[in-house]
PDB file of C-alpha atoms in Angstrom:
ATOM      1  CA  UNK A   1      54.041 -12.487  40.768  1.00 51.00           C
ATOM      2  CA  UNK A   2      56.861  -9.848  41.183  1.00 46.00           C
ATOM      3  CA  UNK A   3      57.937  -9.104  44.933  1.00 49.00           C
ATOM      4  CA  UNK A   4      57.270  -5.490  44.408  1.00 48.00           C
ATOM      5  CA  UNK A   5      53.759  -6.231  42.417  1.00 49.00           C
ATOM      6  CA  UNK A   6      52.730  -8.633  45.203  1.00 55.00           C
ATOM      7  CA  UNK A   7      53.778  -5.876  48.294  1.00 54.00           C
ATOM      8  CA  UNK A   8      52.006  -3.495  46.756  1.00 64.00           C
ATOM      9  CA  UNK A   9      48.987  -5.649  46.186  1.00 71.00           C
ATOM     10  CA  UNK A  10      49.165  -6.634  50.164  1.00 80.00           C
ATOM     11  CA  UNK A  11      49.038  -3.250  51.121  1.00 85.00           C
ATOM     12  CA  UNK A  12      45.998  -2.418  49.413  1.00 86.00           C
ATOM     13  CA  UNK A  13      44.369  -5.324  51.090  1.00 90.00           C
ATOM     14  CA  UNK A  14      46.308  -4.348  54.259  1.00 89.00           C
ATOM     15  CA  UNK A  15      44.292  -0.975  54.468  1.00 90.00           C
ATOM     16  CA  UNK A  16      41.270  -2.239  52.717  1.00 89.00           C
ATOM     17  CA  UNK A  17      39.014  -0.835  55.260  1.00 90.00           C
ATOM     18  CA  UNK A  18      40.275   2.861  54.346  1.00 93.00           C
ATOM     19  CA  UNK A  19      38.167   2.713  51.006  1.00 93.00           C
ATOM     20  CA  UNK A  20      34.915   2.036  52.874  1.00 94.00           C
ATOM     21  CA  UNK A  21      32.521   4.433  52.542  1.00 95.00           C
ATOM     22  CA  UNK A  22      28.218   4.794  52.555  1.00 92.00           C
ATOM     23  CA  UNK A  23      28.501   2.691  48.789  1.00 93.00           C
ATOM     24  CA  UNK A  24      31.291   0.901  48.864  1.00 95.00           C
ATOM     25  CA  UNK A  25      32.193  -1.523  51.123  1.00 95.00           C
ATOM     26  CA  UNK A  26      36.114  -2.923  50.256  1.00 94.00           C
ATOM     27  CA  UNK A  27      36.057  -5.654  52.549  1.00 93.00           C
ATOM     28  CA  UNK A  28      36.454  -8.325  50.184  1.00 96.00           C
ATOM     29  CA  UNK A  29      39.175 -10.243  48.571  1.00 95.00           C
ATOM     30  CA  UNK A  30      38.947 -12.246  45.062  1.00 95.00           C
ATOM     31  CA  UNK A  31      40.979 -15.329  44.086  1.00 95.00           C
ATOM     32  CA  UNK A  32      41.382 -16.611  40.579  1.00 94.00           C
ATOM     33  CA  UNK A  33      42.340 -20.431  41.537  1.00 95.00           C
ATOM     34  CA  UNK A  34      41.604 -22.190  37.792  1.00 97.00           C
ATOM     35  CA  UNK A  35      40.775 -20.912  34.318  1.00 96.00           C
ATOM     36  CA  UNK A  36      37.715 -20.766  32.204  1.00 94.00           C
ATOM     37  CA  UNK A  37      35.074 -23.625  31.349  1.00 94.00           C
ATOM     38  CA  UNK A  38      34.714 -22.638  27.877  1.00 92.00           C
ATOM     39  CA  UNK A  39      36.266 -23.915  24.336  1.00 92.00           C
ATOM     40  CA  UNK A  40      38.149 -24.113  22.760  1.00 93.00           C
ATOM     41  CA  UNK A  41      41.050 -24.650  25.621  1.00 92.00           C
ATOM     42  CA  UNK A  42      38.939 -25.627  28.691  1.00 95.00           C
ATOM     43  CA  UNK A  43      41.129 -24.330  31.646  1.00 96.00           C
ATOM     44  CA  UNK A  44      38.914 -25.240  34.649  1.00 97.00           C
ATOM     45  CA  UNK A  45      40.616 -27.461  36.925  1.00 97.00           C
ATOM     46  CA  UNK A  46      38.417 -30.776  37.138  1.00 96.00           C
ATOM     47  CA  UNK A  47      38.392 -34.179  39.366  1.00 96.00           C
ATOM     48  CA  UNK A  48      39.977 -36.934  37.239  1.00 94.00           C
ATOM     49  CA  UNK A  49      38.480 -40.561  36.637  1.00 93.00           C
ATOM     50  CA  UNK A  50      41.235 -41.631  39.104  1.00 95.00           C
ATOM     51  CA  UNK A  51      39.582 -39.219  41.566  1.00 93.00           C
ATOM     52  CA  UNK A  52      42.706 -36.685  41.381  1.00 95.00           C
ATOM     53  CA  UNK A  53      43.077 -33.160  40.676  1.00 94.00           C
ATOM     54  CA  UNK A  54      44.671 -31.793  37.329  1.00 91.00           C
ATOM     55  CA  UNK A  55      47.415 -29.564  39.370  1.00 90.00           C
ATOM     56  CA  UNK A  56      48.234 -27.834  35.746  1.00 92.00           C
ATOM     57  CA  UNK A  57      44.878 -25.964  35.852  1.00 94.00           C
ATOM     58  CA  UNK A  58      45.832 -24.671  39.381  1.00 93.00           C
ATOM     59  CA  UNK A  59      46.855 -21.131  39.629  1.00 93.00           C
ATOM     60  CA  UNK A  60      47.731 -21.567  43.147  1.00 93.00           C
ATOM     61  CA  UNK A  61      48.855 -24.329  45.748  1.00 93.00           C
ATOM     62  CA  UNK A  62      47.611 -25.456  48.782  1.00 96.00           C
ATOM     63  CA  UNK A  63      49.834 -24.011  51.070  1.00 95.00           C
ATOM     64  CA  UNK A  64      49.656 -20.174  49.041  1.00 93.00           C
ATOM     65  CA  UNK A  65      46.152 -20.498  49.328  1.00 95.00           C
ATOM     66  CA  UNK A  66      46.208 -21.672  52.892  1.00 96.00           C
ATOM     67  CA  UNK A  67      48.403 -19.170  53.763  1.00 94.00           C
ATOM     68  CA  UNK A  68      46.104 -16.178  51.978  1.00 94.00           C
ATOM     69  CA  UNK A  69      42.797 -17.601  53.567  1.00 96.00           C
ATOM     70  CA  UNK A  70      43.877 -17.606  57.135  1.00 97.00           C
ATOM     71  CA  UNK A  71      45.366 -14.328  56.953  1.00 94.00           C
ATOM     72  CA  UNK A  72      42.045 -12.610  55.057  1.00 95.00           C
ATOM     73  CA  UNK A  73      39.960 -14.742  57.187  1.00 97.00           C
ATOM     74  CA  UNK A  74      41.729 -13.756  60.543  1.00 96.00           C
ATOM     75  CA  UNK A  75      40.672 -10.185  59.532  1.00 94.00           C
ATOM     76  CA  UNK A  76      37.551 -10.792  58.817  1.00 95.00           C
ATOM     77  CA  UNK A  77      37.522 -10.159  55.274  1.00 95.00           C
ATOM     78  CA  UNK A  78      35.085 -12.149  52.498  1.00 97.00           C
ATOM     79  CA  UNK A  79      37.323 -14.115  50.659  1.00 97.00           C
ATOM     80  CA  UNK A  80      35.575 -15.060  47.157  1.00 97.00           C
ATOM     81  CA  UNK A  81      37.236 -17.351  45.181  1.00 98.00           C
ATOM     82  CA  UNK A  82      36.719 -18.448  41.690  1.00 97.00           C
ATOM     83  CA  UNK A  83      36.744 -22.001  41.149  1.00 97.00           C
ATOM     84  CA  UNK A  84      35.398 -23.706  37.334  1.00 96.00           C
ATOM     85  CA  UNK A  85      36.016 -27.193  37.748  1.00 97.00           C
ATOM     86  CA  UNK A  86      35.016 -29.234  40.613  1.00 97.00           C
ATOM     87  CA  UNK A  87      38.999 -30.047  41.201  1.00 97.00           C
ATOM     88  CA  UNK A  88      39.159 -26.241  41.937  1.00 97.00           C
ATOM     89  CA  UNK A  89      36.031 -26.510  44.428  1.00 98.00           C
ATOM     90  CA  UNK A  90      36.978 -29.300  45.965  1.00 98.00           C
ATOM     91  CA  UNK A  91      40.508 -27.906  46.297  1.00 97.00           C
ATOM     92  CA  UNK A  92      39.469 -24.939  47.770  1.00 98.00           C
ATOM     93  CA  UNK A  93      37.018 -26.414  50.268  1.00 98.00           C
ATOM     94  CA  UNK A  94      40.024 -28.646  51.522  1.00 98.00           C
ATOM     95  CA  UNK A  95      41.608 -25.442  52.103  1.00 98.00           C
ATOM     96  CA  UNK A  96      38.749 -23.859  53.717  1.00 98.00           C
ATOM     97  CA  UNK A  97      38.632 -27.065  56.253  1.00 98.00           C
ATOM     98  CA  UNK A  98      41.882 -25.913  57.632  1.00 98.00           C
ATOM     99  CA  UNK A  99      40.589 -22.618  57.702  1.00 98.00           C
ATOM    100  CA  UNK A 100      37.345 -23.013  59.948  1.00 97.00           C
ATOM    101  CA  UNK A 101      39.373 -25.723  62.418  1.00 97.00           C
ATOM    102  CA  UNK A 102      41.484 -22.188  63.334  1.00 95.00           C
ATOM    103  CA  UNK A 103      38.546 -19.937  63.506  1.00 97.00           C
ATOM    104  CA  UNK A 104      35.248 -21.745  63.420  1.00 96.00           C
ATOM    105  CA  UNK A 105      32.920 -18.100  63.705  1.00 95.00           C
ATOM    106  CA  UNK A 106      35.055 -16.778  61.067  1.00 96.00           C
ATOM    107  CA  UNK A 107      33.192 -14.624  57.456  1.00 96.00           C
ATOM    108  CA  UNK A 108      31.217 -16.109  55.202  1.00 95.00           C
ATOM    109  CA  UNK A 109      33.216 -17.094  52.487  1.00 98.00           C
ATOM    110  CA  UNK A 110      32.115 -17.543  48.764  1.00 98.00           C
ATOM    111  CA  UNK A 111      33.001 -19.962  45.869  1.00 98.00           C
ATOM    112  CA  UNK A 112      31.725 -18.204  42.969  1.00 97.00           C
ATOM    113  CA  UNK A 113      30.549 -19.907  39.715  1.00 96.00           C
ATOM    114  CA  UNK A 114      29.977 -23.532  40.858  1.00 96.00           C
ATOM    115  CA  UNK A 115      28.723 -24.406  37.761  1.00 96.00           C
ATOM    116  CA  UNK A 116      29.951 -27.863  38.564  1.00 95.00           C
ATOM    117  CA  UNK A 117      30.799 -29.454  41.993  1.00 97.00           C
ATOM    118  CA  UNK A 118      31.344 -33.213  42.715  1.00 96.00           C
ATOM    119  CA  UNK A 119      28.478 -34.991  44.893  1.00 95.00           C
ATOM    120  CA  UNK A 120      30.129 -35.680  47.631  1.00 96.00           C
ATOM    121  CA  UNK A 121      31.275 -32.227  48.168  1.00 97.00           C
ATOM    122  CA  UNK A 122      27.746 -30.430  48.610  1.00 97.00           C
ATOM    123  CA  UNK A 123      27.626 -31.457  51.761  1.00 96.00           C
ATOM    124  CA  UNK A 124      30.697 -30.104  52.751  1.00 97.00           C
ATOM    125  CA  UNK A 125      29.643 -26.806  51.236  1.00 97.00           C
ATOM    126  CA  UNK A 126      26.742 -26.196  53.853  1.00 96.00           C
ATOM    127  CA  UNK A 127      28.773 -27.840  56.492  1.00 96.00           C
ATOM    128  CA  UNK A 128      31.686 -25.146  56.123  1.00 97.00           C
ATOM    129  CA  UNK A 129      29.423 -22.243  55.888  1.00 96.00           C
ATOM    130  CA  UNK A 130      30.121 -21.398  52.048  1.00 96.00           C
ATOM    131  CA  UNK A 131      28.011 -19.127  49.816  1.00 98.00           C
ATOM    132  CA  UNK A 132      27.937 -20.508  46.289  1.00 98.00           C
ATOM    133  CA  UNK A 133      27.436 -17.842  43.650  1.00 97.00           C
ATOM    134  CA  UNK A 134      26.177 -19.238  40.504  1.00 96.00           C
ATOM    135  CA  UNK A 135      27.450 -17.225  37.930  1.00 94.00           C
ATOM    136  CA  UNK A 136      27.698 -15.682  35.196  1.00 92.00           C
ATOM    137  CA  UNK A 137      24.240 -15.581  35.072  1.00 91.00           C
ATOM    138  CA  UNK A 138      24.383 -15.360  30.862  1.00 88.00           C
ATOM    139  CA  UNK A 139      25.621 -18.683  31.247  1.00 90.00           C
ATOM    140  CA  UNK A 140      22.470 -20.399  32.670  1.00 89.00           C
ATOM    141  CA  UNK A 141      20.661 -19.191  29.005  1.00 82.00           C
ATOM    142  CA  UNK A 142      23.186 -20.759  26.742  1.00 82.00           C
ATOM    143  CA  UNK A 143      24.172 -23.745  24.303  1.00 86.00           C
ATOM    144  CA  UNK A 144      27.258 -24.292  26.599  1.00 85.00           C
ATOM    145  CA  UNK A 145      24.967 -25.876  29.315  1.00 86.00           C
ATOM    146  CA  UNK A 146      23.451 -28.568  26.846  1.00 88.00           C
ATOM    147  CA  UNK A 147      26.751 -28.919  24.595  1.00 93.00           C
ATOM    148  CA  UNK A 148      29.026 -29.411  27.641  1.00 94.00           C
ATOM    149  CA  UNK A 149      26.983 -31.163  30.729  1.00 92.00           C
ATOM    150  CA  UNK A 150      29.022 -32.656  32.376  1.00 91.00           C
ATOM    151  CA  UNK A 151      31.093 -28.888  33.049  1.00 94.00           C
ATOM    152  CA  UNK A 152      27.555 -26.977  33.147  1.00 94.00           C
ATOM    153  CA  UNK A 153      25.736 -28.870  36.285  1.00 94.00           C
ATOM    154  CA  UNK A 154      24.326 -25.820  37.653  1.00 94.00           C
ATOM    155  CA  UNK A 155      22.868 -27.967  40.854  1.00 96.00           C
ATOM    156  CA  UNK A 156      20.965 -25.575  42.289  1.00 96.00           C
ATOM    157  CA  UNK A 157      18.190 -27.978  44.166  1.00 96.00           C
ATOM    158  CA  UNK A 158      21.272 -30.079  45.347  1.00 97.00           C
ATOM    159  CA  UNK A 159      22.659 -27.739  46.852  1.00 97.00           C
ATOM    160  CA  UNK A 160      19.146 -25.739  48.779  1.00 96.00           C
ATOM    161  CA  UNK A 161      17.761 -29.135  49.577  1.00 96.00           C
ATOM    162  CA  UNK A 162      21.330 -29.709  51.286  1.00 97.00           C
ATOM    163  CA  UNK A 163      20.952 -25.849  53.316  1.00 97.00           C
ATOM    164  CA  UNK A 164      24.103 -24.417  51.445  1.00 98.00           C
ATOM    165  CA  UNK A 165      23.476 -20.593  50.730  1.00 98.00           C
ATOM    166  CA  UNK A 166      23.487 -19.827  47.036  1.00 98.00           C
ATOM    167  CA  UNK A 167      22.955 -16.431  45.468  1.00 97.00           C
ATOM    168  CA  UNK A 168      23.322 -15.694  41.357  1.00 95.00           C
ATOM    169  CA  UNK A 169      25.467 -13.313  40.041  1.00 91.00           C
ATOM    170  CA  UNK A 170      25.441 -11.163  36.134  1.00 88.00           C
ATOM    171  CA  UNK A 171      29.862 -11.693  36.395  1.00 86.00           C
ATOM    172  CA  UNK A 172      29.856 -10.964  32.951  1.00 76.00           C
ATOM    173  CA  UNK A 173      30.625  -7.612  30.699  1.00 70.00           C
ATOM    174  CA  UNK A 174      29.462  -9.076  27.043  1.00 70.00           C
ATOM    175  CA  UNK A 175      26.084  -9.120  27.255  1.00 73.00           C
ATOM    176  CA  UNK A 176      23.078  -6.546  25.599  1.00 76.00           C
ATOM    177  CA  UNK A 177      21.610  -6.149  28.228  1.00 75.00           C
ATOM    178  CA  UNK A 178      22.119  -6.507  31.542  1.00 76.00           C
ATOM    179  CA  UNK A 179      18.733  -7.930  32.832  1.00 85.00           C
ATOM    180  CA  UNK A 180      18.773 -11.611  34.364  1.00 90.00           C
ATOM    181  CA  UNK A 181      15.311 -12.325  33.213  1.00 94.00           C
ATOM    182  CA  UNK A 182      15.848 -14.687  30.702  1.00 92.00           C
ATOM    183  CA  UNK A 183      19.026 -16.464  32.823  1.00 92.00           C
ATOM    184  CA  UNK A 184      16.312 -16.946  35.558  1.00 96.00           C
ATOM    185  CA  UNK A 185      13.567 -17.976  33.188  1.00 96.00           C
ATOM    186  CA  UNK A 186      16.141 -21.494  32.104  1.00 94.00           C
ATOM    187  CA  UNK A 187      16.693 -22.302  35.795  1.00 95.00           C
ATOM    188  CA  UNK A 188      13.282 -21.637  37.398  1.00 97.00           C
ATOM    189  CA  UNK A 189      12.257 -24.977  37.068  1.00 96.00           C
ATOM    190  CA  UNK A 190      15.916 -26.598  38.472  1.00 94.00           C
ATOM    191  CA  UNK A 191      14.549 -26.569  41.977  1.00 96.00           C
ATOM    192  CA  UNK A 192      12.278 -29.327  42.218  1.00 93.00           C
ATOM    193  CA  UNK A 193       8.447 -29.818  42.768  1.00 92.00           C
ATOM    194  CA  UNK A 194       6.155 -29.454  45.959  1.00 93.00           C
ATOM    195  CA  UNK A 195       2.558 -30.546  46.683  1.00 94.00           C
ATOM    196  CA  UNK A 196      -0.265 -28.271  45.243  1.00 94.00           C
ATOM    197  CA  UNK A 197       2.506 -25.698  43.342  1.00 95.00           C
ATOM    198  CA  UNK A 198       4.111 -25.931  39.792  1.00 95.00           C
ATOM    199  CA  UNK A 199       8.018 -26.340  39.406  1.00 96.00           C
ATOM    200  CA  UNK A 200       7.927 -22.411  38.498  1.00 96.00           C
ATOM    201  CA  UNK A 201       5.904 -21.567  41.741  1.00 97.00           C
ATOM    202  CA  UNK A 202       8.470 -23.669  43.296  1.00 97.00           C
ATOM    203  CA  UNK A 203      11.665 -22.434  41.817  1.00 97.00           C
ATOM    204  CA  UNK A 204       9.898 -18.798  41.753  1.00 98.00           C
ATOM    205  CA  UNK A 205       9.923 -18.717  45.154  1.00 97.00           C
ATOM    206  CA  UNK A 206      13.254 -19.575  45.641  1.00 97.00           C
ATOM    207  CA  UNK A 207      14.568 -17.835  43.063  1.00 98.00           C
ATOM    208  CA  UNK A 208      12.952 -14.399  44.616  1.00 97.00           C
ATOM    209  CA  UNK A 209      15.059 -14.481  47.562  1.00 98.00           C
ATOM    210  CA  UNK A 210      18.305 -16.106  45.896  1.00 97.00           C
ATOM    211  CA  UNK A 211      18.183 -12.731  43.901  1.00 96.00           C
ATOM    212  CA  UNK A 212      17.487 -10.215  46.949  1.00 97.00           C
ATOM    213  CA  UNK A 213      17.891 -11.614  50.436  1.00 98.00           C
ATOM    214  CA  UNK A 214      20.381 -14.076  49.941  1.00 98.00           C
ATOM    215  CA  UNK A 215      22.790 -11.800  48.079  1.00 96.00           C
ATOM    216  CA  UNK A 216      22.341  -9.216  50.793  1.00 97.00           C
ATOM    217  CA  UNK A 217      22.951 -12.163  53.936  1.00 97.00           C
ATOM    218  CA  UNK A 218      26.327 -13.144  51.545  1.00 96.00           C
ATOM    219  CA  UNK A 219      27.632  -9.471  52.139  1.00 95.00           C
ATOM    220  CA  UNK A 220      26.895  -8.953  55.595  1.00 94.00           C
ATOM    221  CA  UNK A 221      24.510  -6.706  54.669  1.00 95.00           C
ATOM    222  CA  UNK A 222      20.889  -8.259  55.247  1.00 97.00           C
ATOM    223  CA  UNK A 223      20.059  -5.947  58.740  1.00 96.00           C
ATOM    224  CA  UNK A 224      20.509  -2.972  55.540  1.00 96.00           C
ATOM    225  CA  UNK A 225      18.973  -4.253  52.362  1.00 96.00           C
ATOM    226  CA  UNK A 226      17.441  -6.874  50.691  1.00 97.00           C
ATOM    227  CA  UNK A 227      14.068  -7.240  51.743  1.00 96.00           C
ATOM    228  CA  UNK A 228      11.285  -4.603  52.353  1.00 94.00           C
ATOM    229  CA  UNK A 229      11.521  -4.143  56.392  1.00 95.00           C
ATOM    230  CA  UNK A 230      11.095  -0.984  58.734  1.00 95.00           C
ATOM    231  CA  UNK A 231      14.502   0.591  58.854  1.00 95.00           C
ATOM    232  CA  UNK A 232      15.899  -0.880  56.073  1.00 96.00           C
ATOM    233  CA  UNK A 233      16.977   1.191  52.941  1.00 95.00           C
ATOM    234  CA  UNK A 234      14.613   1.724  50.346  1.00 94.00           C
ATOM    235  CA  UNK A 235      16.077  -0.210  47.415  1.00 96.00           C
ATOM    236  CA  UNK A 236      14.007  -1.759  45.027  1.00 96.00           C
ATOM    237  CA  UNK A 237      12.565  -2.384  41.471  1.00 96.00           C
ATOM    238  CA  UNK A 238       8.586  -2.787  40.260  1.00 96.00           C
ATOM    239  CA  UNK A 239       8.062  -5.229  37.760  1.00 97.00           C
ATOM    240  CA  UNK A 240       5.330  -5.859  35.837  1.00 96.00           C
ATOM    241  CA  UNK A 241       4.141  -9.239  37.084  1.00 97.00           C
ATOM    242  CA  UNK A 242       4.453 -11.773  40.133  1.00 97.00           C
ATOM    243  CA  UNK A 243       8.116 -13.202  39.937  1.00 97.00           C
ATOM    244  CA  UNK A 244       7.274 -15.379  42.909  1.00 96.00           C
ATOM    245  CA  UNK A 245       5.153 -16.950  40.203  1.00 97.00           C
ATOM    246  CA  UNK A 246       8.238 -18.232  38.237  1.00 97.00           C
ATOM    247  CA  UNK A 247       6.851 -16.153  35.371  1.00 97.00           C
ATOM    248  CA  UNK A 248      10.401 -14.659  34.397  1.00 97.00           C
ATOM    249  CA  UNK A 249      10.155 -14.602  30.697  1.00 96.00           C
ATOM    250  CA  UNK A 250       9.399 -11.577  28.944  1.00 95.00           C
ATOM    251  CA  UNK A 251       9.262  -9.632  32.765  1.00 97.00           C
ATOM    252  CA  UNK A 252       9.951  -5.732  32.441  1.00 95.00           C
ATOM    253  CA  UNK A 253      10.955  -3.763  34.912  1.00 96.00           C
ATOM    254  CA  UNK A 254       8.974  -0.376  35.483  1.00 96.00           C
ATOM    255  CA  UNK A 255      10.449   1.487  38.026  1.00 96.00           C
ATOM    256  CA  UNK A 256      13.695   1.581  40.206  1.00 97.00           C
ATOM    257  CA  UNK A 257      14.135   2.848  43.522  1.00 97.00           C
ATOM    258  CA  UNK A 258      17.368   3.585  45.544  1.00 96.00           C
ATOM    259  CA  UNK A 259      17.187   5.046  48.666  1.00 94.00           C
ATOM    260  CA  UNK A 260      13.601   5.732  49.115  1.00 94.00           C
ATOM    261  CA  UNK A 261      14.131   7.831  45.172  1.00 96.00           C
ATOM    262  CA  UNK A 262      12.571   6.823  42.059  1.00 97.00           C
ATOM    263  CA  UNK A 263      15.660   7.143  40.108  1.00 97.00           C
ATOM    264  CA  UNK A 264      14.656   5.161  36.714  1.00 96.00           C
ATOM    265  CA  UNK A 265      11.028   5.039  35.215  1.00 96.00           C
ATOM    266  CA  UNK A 266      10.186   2.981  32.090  1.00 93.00           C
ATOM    267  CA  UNK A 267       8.924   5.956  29.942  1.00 87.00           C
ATOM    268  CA  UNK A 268       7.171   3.153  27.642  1.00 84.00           C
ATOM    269  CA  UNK A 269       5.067   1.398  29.996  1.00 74.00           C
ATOM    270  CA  UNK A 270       4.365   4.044  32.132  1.00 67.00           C
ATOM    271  CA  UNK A 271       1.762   2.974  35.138  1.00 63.00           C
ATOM    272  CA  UNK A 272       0.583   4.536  38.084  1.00 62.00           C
ATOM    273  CA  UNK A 273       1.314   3.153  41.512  1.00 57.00           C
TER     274      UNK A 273
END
């Protein structure tokens, strides 16, 4: 990156807190470390058979990254980074090692996608404190996942059973709609099976709060929104069924709220309430 390109860039960052205001919060910073899990190229950066990471896929090296991350971190900024392959996770959680010796209370960081992350690095996931965000969303409904396993993991009861945070995220611009109902209808029953309750009671369950209180804890924002509490803001959607229920297929959603305002009403299935 140009000197001039990168100052300016800094700067930004460097005065991030400036843009804040009641809807936007700018205290966040977003890394691109690898490319793109997808044909025909395949630019994710991935663990090799000899257990090595394919440095050509890295956009950035240990020490830039190590460098960035203490700074942001040091500040208290969100640092979210987006890593493919698990080379790129595991490369980044090295990084993040160093990071958390210096300042062990430091933010919640985030990996974001995770569709694939080696075994023996879930564990260090919960132990750092990182938020995986499993995304794009589109991507959990696709032919991608069953053409390409081994890339499309999506190990969501790996890594809950092992107390890492996870939240989903849409992180995509191509879709019809926007809706996550049918992403969340092929995953619902990724999450495992309990005593007495079906693997879509199960995963519905989880799946509610992944979506709403979990995103909201990843921000720093779950004293504000993301649950229905006294003194919280009034932010939420009625749908035409029980999600906890797993039953995300085919869900519509009636009515949105924000801020205490119905601002959007399905004119079609219009029900009283």
């Amino acid at each position: 990156m140009r000197p001039r390109v990168l100052l300016r860039r800094n700067r930004l960052i460097d005065t991030a807190e400036s843009f804040c205001s009641q809807h936007v919060d700018a205290r966040f910073v977003k890394f691109w470390i690898d490319g793109v899990p997808i044909p025909p190229h395949f630019t994710q950066c991935d663990i090799g058979p000899d257990g090595h990471l394919n440095e050509e896929s890295q956009l950035l090296t240990f020490e830039e990254l190590l460098e960035a991350l203490t700074k942001h971190d040091a500040k208290g900024l969100t640092c979210k980074i987006h890593c493919a392959g698990d080379g790129s996770a595991r490369r980044v959680l090295d990084v993040l090692e160093r990071v958390r010796q210096s300042n062990p209370s430091g933010p919640l960081h985030e990996l974001a996608h995770c569709n694939t992350i080696h075994q023996d690095d879930i564990k260090r996931m919960a132990e750092l404190r990182i938020t995986t965000e499993m995304s794009p969303a589109i991507f959990h409904d696709t032919s991608l996942t069953s053409k390409y396993p081994h890339i499309f993991k999506w190990p969501f009861k790996e890594l809950q059973d092992t107390g890492v945070h996870v939240t989903v995220g849409s992180d995509w611009f191509l879709t019809d709609t926007p809706g996550l109902f049918p992403a969340l209808t092929a995953i619902v029953e990724r999450f495992g099976m309990q005593e007495g309750k079906t693997a879509k009671e199960v995963g519905g369950t989880k799946i509610c709060r992944i979506i709403t209180l979990a995103g909201a804890e990843a921000v720093g924002k779950a004293s504000e929104m993301g649950s229905i509490e006294t003194g919280k803001r009034v932010n939420f959607i009625a749908v035409d069924r029980d999600l906890s229920r797993g039953e995300f297929s085919g869900a519509k959603v009636l009515k949105t709220w924000f801020e205490g305002k119905m601002v959007w009403e399905d004119m079609d299935n219009v029900v009283s309430m």
